[in-house]
Short mmCIF file of C-alpha atoms and ligand atoms in Angstrom, two decimals:
data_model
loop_
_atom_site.label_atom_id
_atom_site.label_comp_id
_atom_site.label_asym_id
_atom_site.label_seq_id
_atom_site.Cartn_x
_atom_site.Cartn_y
_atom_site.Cartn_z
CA UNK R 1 29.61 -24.89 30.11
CA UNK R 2 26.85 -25.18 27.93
CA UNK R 3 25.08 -22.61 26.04
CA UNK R 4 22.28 -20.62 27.86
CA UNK R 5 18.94 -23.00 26.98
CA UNK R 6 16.56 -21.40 23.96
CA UNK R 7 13.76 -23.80 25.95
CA UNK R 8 14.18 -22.27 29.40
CA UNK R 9 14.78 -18.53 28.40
CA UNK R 10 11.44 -18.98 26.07
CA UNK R 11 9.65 -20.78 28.83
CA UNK R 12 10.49 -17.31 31.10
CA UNK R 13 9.41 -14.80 28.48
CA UNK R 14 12.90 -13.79 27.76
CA UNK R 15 14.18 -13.05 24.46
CA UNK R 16 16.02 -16.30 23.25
CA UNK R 17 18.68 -17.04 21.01
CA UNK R 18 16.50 -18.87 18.47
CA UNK R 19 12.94 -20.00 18.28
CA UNK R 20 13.03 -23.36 20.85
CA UNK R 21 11.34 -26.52 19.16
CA UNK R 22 10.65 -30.06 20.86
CA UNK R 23 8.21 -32.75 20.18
CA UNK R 24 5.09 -34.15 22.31
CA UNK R 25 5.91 -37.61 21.90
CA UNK R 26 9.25 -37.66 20.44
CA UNK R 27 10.96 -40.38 21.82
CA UNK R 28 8.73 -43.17 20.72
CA UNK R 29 7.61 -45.75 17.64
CA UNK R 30 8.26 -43.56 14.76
CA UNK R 31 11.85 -43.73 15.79
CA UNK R 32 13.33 -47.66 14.12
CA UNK R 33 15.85 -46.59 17.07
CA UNK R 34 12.78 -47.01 19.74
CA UNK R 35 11.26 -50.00 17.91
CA UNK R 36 14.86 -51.74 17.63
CA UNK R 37 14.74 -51.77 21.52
CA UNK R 38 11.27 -52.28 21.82
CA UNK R 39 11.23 -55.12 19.61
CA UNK R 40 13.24 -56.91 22.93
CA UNK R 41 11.28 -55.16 25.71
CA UNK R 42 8.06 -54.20 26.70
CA UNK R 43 7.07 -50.73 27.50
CA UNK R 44 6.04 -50.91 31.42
CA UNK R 45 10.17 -52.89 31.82
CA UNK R 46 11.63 -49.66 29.08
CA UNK R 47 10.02 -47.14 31.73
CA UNK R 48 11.33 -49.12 34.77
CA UNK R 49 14.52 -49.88 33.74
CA UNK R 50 16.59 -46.11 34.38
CA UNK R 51 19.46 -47.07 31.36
CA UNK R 52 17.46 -47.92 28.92
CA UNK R 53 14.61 -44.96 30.05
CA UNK R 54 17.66 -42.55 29.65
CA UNK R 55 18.49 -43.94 26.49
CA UNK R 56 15.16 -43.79 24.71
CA UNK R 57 14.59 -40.16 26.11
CA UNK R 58 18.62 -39.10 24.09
CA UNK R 59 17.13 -40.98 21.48
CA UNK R 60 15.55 -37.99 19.45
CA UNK R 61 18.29 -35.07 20.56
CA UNK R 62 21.21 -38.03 18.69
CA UNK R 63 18.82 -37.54 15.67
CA UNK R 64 17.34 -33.70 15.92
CA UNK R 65 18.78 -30.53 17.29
CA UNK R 66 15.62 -30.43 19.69
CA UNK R 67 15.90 -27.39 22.45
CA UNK R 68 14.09 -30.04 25.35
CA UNK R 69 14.31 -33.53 26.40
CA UNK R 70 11.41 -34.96 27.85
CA UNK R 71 11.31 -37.99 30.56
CA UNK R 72 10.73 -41.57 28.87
CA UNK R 73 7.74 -42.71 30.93
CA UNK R 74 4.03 -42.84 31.20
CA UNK R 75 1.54 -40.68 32.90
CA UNK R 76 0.18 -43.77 34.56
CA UNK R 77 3.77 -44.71 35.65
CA UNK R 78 3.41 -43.19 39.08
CA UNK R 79 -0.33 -44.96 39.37
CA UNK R 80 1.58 -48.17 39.14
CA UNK R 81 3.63 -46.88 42.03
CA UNK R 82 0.57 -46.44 44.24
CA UNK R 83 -0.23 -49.85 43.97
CA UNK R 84 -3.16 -49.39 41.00
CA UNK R 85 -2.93 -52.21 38.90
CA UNK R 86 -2.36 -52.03 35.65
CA UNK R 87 -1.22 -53.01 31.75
CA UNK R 88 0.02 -51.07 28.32
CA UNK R 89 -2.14 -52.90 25.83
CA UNK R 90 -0.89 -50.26 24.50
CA UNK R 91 -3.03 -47.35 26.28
CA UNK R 92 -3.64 -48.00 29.87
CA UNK R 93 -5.69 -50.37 31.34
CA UNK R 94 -6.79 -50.34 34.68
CA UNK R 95 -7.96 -54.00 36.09
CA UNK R 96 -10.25 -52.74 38.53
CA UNK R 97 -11.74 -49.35 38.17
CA UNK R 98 -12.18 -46.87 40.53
CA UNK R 99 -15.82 -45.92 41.62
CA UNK R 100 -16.37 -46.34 44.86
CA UNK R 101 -15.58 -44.03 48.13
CA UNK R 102 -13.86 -47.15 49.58
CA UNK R 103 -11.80 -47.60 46.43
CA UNK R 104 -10.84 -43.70 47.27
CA UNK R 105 -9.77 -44.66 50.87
CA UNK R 106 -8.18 -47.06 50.21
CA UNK R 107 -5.47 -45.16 47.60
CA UNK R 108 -2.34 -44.87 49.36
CA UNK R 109 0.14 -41.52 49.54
CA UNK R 110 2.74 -41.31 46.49
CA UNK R 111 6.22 -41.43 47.65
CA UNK R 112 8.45 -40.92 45.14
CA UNK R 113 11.59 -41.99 46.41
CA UNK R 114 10.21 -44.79 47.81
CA UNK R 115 7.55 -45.79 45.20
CA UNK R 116 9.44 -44.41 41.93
CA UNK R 117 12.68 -44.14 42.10
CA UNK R 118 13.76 -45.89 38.96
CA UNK R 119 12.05 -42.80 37.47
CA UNK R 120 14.55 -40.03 39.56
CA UNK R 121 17.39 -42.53 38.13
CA UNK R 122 16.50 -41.72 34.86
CA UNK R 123 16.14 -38.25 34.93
CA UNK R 124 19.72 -38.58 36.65
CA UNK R 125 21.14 -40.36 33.68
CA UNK R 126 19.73 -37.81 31.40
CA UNK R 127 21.41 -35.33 33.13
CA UNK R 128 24.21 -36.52 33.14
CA UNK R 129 24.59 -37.51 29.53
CA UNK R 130 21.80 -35.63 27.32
CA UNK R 131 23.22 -34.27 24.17
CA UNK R 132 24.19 -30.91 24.07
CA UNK R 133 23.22 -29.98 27.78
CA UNK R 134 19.50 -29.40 26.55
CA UNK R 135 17.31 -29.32 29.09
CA UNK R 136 15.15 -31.82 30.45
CA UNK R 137 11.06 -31.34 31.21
CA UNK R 138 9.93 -33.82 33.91
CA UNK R 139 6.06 -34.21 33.65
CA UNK R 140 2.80 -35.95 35.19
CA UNK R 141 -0.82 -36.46 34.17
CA UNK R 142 -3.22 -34.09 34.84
CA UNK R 143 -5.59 -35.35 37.42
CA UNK R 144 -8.60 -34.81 35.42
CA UNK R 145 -6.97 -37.01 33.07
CA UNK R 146 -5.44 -39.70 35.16
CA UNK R 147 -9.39 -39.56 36.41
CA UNK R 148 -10.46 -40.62 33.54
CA UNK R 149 -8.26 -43.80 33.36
CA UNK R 150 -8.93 -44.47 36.81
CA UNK R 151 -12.79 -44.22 36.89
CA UNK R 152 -12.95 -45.37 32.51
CA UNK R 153 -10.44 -48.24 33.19
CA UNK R 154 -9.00 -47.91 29.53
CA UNK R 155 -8.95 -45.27 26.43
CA UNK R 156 -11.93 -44.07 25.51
CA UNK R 157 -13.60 -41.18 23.00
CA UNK R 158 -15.81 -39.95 25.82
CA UNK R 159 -14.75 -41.01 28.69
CA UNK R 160 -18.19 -40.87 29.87
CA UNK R 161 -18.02 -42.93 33.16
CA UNK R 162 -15.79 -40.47 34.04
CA UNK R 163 -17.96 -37.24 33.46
CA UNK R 164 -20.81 -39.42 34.65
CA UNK R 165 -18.93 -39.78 38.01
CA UNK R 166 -18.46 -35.66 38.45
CA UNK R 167 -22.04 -35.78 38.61
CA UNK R 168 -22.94 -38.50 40.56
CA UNK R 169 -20.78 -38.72 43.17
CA UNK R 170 -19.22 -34.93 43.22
CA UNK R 171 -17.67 -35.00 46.68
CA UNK R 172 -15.92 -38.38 45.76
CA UNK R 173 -14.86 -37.01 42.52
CA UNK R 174 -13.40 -33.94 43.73
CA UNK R 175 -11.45 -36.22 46.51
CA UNK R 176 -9.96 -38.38 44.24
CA UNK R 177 -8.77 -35.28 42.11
CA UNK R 178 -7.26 -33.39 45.06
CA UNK R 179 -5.57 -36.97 45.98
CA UNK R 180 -4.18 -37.04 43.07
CA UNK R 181 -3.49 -33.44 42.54
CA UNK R 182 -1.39 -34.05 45.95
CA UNK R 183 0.40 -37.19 44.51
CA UNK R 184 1.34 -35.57 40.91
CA UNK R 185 2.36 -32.17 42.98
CA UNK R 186 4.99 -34.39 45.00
CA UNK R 187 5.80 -36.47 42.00
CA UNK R 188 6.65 -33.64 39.88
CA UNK R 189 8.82 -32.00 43.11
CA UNK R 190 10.72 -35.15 42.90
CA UNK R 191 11.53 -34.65 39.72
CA UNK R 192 12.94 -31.47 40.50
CA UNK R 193 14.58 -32.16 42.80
CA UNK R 194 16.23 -35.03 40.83
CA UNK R 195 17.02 -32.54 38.34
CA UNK R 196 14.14 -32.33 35.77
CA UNK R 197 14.77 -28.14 34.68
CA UNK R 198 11.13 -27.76 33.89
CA UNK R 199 7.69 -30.05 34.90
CA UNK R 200 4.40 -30.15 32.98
CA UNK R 201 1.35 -31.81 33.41
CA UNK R 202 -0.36 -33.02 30.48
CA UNK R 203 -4.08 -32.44 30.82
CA UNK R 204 -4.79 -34.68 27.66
CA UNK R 205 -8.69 -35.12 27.88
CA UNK R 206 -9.62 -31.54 29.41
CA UNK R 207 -11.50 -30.38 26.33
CA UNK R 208 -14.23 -33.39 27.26
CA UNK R 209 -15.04 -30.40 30.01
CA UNK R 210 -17.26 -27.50 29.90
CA UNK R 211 -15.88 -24.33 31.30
CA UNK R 212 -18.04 -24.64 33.89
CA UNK R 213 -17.13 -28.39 35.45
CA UNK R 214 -13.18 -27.88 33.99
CA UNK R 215 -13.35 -24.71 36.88
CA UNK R 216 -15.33 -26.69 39.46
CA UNK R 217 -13.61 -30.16 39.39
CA UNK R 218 -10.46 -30.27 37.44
CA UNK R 219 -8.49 -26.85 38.02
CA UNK R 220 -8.29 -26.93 41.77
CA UNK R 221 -6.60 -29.73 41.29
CA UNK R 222 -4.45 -28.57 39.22
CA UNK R 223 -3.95 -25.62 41.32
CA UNK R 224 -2.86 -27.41 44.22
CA UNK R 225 -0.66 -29.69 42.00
CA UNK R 226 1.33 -26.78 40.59
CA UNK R 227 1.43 -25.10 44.26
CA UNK R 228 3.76 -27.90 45.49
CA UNK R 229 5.67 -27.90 42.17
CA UNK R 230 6.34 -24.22 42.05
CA UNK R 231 8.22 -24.88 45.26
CA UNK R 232 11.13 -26.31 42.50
CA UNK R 233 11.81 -23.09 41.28
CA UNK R 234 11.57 -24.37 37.44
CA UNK R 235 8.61 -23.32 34.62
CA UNK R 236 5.93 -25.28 35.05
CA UNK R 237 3.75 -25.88 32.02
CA UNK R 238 0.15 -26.90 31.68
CA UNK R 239 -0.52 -28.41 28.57
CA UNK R 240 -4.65 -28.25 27.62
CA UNK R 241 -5.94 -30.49 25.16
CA UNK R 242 -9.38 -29.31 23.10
CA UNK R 243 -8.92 -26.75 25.74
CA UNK R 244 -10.33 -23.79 23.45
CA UNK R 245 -13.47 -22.97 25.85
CA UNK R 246 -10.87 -23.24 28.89
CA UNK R 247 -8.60 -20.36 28.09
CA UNK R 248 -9.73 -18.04 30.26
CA UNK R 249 -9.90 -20.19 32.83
CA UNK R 250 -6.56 -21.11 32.80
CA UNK R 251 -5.17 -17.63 32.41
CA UNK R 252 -5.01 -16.59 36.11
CA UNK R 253 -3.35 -20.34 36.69
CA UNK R 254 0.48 -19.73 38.12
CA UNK R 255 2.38 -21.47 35.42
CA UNK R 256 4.77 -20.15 33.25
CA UNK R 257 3.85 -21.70 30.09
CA UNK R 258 0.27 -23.19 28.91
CA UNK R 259 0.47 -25.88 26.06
CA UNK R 260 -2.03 -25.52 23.40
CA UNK R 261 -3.53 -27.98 20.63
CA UNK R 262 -3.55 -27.34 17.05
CA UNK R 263 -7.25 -26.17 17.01
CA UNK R 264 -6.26 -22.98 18.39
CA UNK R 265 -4.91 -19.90 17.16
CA UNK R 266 -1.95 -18.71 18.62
CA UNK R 267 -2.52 -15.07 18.16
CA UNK R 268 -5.90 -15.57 19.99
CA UNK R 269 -4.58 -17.83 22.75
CA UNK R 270 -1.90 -14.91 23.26
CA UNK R 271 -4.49 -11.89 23.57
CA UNK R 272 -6.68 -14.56 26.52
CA UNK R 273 -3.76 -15.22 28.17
CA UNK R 274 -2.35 -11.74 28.45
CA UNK R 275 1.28 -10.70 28.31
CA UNK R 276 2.43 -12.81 31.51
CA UNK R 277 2.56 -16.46 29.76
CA UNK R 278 4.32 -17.84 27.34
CA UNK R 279 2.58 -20.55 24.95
CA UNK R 280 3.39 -23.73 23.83
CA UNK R 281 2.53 -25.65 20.19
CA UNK R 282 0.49 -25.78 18.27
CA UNK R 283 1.50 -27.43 14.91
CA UNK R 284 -1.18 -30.06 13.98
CA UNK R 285 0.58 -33.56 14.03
CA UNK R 286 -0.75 -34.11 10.74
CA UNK R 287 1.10 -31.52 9.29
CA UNK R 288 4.24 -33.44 9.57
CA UNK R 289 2.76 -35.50 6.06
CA UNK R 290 2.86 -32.72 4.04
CA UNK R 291 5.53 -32.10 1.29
CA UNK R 292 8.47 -30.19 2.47
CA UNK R 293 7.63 -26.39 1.19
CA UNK R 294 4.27 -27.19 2.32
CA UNK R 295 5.22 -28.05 5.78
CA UNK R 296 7.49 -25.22 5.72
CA UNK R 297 4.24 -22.82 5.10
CA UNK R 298 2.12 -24.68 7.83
CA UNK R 299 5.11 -23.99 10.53
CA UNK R 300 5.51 -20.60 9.54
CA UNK R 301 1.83 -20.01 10.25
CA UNK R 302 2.29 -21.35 13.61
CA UNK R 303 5.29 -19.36 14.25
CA UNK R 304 3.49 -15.60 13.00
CA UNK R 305 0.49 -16.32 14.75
CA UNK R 306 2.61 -16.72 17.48
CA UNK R 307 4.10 -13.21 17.13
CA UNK R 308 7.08 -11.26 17.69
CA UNK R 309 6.95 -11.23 21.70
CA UNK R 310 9.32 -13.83 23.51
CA UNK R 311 6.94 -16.65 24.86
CA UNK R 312 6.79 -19.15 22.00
CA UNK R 313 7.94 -23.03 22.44
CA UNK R 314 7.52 -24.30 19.38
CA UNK R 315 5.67 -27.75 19.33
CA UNK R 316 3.31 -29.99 17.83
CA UNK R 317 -0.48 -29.50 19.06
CA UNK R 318 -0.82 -32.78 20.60
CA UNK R 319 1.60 -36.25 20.10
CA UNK R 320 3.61 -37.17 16.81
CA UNK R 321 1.91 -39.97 15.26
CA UNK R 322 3.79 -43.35 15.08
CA UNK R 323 3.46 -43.61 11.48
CA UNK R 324 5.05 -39.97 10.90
CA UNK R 325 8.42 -39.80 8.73
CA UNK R 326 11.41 -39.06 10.76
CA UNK R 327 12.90 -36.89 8.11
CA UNK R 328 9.69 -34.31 8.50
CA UNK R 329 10.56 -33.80 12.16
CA UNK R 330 14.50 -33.16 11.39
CA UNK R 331 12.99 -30.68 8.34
CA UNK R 332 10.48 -29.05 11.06
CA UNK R 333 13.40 -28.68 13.44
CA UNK R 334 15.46 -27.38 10.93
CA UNK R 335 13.40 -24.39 9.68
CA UNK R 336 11.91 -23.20 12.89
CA UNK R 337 15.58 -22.76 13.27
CA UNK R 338 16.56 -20.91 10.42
CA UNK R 339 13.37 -18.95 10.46
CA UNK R 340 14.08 -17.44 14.08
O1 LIG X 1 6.63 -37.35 25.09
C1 LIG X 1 7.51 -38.24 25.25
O2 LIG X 1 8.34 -38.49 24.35
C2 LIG X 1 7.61 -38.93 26.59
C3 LIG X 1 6.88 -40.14 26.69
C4 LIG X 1 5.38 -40.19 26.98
C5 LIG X 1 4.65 -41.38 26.81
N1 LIG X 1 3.39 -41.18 27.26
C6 LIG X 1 5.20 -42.63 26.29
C7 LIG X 1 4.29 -43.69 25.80
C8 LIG X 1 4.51 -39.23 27.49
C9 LIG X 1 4.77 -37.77 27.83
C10 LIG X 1 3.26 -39.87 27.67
C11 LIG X 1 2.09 -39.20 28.26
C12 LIG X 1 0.77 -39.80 28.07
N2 LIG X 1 0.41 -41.12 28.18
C13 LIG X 1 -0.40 -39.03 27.86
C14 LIG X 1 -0.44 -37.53 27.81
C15 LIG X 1 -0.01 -37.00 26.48
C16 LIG X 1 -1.00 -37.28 25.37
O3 LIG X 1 -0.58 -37.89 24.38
O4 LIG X 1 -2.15 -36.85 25.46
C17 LIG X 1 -1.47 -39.93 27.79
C18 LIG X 1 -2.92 -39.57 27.55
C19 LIG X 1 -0.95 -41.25 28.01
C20 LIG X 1 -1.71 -42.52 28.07
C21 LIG X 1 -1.20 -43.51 27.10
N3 LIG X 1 -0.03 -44.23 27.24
C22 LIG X 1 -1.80 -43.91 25.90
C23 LIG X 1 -3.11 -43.36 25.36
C24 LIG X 1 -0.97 -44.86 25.31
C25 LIG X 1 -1.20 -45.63 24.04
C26 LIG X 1 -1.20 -44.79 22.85
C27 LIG X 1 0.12 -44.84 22.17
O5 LIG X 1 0.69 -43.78 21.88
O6 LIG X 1 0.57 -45.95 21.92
C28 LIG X 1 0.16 -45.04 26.16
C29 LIG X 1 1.33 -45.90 25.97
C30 LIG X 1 2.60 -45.18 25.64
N4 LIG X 1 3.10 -44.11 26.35
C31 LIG X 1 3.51 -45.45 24.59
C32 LIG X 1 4.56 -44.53 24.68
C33 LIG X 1 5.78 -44.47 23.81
C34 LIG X 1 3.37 -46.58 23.58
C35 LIG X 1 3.88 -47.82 24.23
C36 LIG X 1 4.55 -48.75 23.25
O7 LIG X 1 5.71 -48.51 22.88
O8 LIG X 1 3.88 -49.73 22.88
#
C-alpha cells in the first residue's frame, strides 16, 4: 500500500500531508531523458506507441518527487482518432480545416476503445509501474481550444478564424463545440475507466474570449464535457488560460479544481471562486530562470497567496519551457516541500 496521495486529498479540499506539486508539461524536451528517445522517434509514433508513452510520462517522477503523473500525449491525439488529419510540425497542423457545416457532418463519433486504445494502454502501464504509486491525471483539450486548431488549422497568436467563425456561423460553431464537448466527455470517461485517478481539460486559448462569448460558446461545452466525466467519480480539473475575466464564470462549473495562469492572483482567484474549489498553479514558467533564493521567494509568493485553506496544487501557470534547467524544477519541488 501506498501512501494516501497529497494530489488527490488537495484536489478534494482535504487537508494533505504536504503541499502537492506537479508540472504542466513535465515530461517533455527539457528532459535529455525525453530528447535521448526522441532523438529516434517522432512525437505522433512516442504517443502511439503505449511502452514508450508510459515511459516518457515516469520520466519526470525517476527525476522529481512530483505528487501527479500526467498522460504522455497530445490534446489533438484523440482528433487523429476521429479521422482529422493531421502533423506535429511541432504544434498541430490540421491539413484541411474545418469551416464548413458539411465538414461538421461529416465528423464521426469518438470511440475510445475502438479509436484510441493505445492511449488506455498507456495509462495501464502507468499504473502499473509509476513511481511511488503517485497518481495519474488523464486529460483532453478543451473544445474551445481544439476549435481553434480545427477551424485555424495550426498555432496561432489570435486565432482569429476561429473567433471569426463564432460570429459568422454561430449555430455551426456551437455544433462543432458540443460535438466535441461529447467526444472529449467520453474520451476522458475512458480514461477513467482505464484508470486515470483524476481528468482535466486544458482550455489553453480561453483568455482569446470575452466573458460574454467564453459563457455563450465555449462553457456549455465544457459543461456537457465534464457531465459525462463526473460519471468517473475522480476530480476533474479545468485548467483556464488568460482566463482572468472568466472567473466568475467558471465558478458555478462542477469541477473540483480550476487551473489558473500566472497572471492571476491566487488570493483573488480564491475569494471568486468561493470556498467549494480548490485551485491549481500559478507559478510563472519563467520563474524557473531565476537564481535559487530568488526562485525560492517567487514560489513562496505563490504558495501565501494561496493561503492557509486546503485547495492548493501547486503548479506552474501554464507549460515549462523546453529550454528550462532541470535542476530548477527538482529545487521548486524540493521547497514547496519543505515549506508545507
Ligand atoms: O503535460 C505533459 O507532460 C503531458 C504532455 C502534453 C503534451 N501536450 C505533449 C506535447 C500535454 C498535456 C499537451 C497538451 C497540449 N498540446 C496543449 C494544452 C496545454 C498547453 O500547453 O496549453 C496544447 C495547446 C497542445 C498543442 C500543441 N502540441 C502545441 C502548441 C505543440 C507544440 C509546442 C511545443 O511545446 O512543442 C504540441 C506538440 C507537443 N505536445 C510536444 C509535446 C511534448 C512537442 C513535440 C515534440 O517533442 O517535438
Amino acid at each position: 500500500m501506498s501512501a494516501p496521495s497529497a494530489f488527490l486529498a488537495a484536489c478534494r479540499r482535504e487537508v494533505p500531508a504536504h503541499r502537492p506539486i506537479w508540472v504542466m508539461r513535465q515530461a517533455g524536451r527539457y528532459l535529455p531523458e525525453y530528447r535521448a528517445l526522441r532523438a529516434k522517434v517522432d512525437f505522433a509514433t512516442l504517443t502511439r506507441t503505449p511502452d514508450l508513452a508510459a515511459e516518457v510520462t515516469m520520466q519526470p517522477l525517476r527525476r522529481f518527487e512530483l505528487d501527479a503523473a500526467i498522460l504522455f500525449s497530445d490534446i489533438m491525439t484523440p482528433l487523429q482518432g476521429m479521422g482529422i488529419d493531421l502533423s506535429f510540425e511541432p504544434g498541430p497542423v490540421v491539413r484541411q480545416p474545418i469551416r464548413t457545416d458539411a465538414q461538421i457532418d461529416a465528423l464521426p463519433v469518438l470511440v475510445p476503445e475502438r479509436d484510441v486504445p493505445f492511449v488506455l494502454e498507456t495509462i495501464r502501464l502507468v499504473r502499473a509501474n509509476v513511481p511511488r504509486g503517485a497518481p495519474l491525471i488523464g486529460f483532453a483539450g478543451g473544445p474551445f481550444t481544439l476549435m481553434c486548431y480545427l477551424v485555424c488549422g495550426r498555432p496561432s497568436k489570435e486565432f482569429g478564424a476561429a473567433r471569426a467563425f463564432l460570429y459568422a456561423q454561430p449555430r455551426s460553431a456551437r455544433r462543432l463545440l458540443m460535438l466535441l464537448g461529447q467526444a472529449m466527455g467520453d474520451y476522458l470517461l475512458a480514461q477513467a475507466a482505464a484508470g486515470a485517478q483524476a481528468l482535466m481539460l486544458f482550455e489553453s486559448w480561453a483568455g482569446l474570449l470575452a466573458e460574454r462569448e467564453f459563457t455563450e460558446f465555449a462553457l456549455p461545452a465544457v459543461r456537457h464535457a465534464m457531465g459525462i466525466a463526473r460519471r468517473a467519480g475522480v476530480p476533474l480539473i479545468y485548467y483556464v488560460n488568460q482566463g482572468s475575466a472568466l472567473m466568475s464564470a467558471v465558478s458555478d462549473l462542477d469541477v473540483e479544481v480550476i487551473g489558473v495562469d500566472w497572471r492571476m492572483d491566487l488570493a483573488q482567484v480564491r475569494r471568486t471562486l468561493g470556498s467549494g474549489k480548490a485551485v491549481q498553479g500559478n507559478l510563472d514558467p519563467a520563474a524557473l530562470f531565476s537564481a535559487p533564493e530568488e526562485l525560492k521567494r517567487h514560489a513562496g509568493a505563490v504558495i501565501e497567496a494561496a493561503g492557509a485553506a486546503p485547495g492548493h496544487i501547486f503548479n506552474l501557470g501554464h507549460g515549462i519551457w523546453q529550454d528550462t534547467p532541470p535542476d530548477a524544477v527538482a529545487r521548486l519541488v524540493d521547497y514547496v516541500h519543505e515549506r508545507a
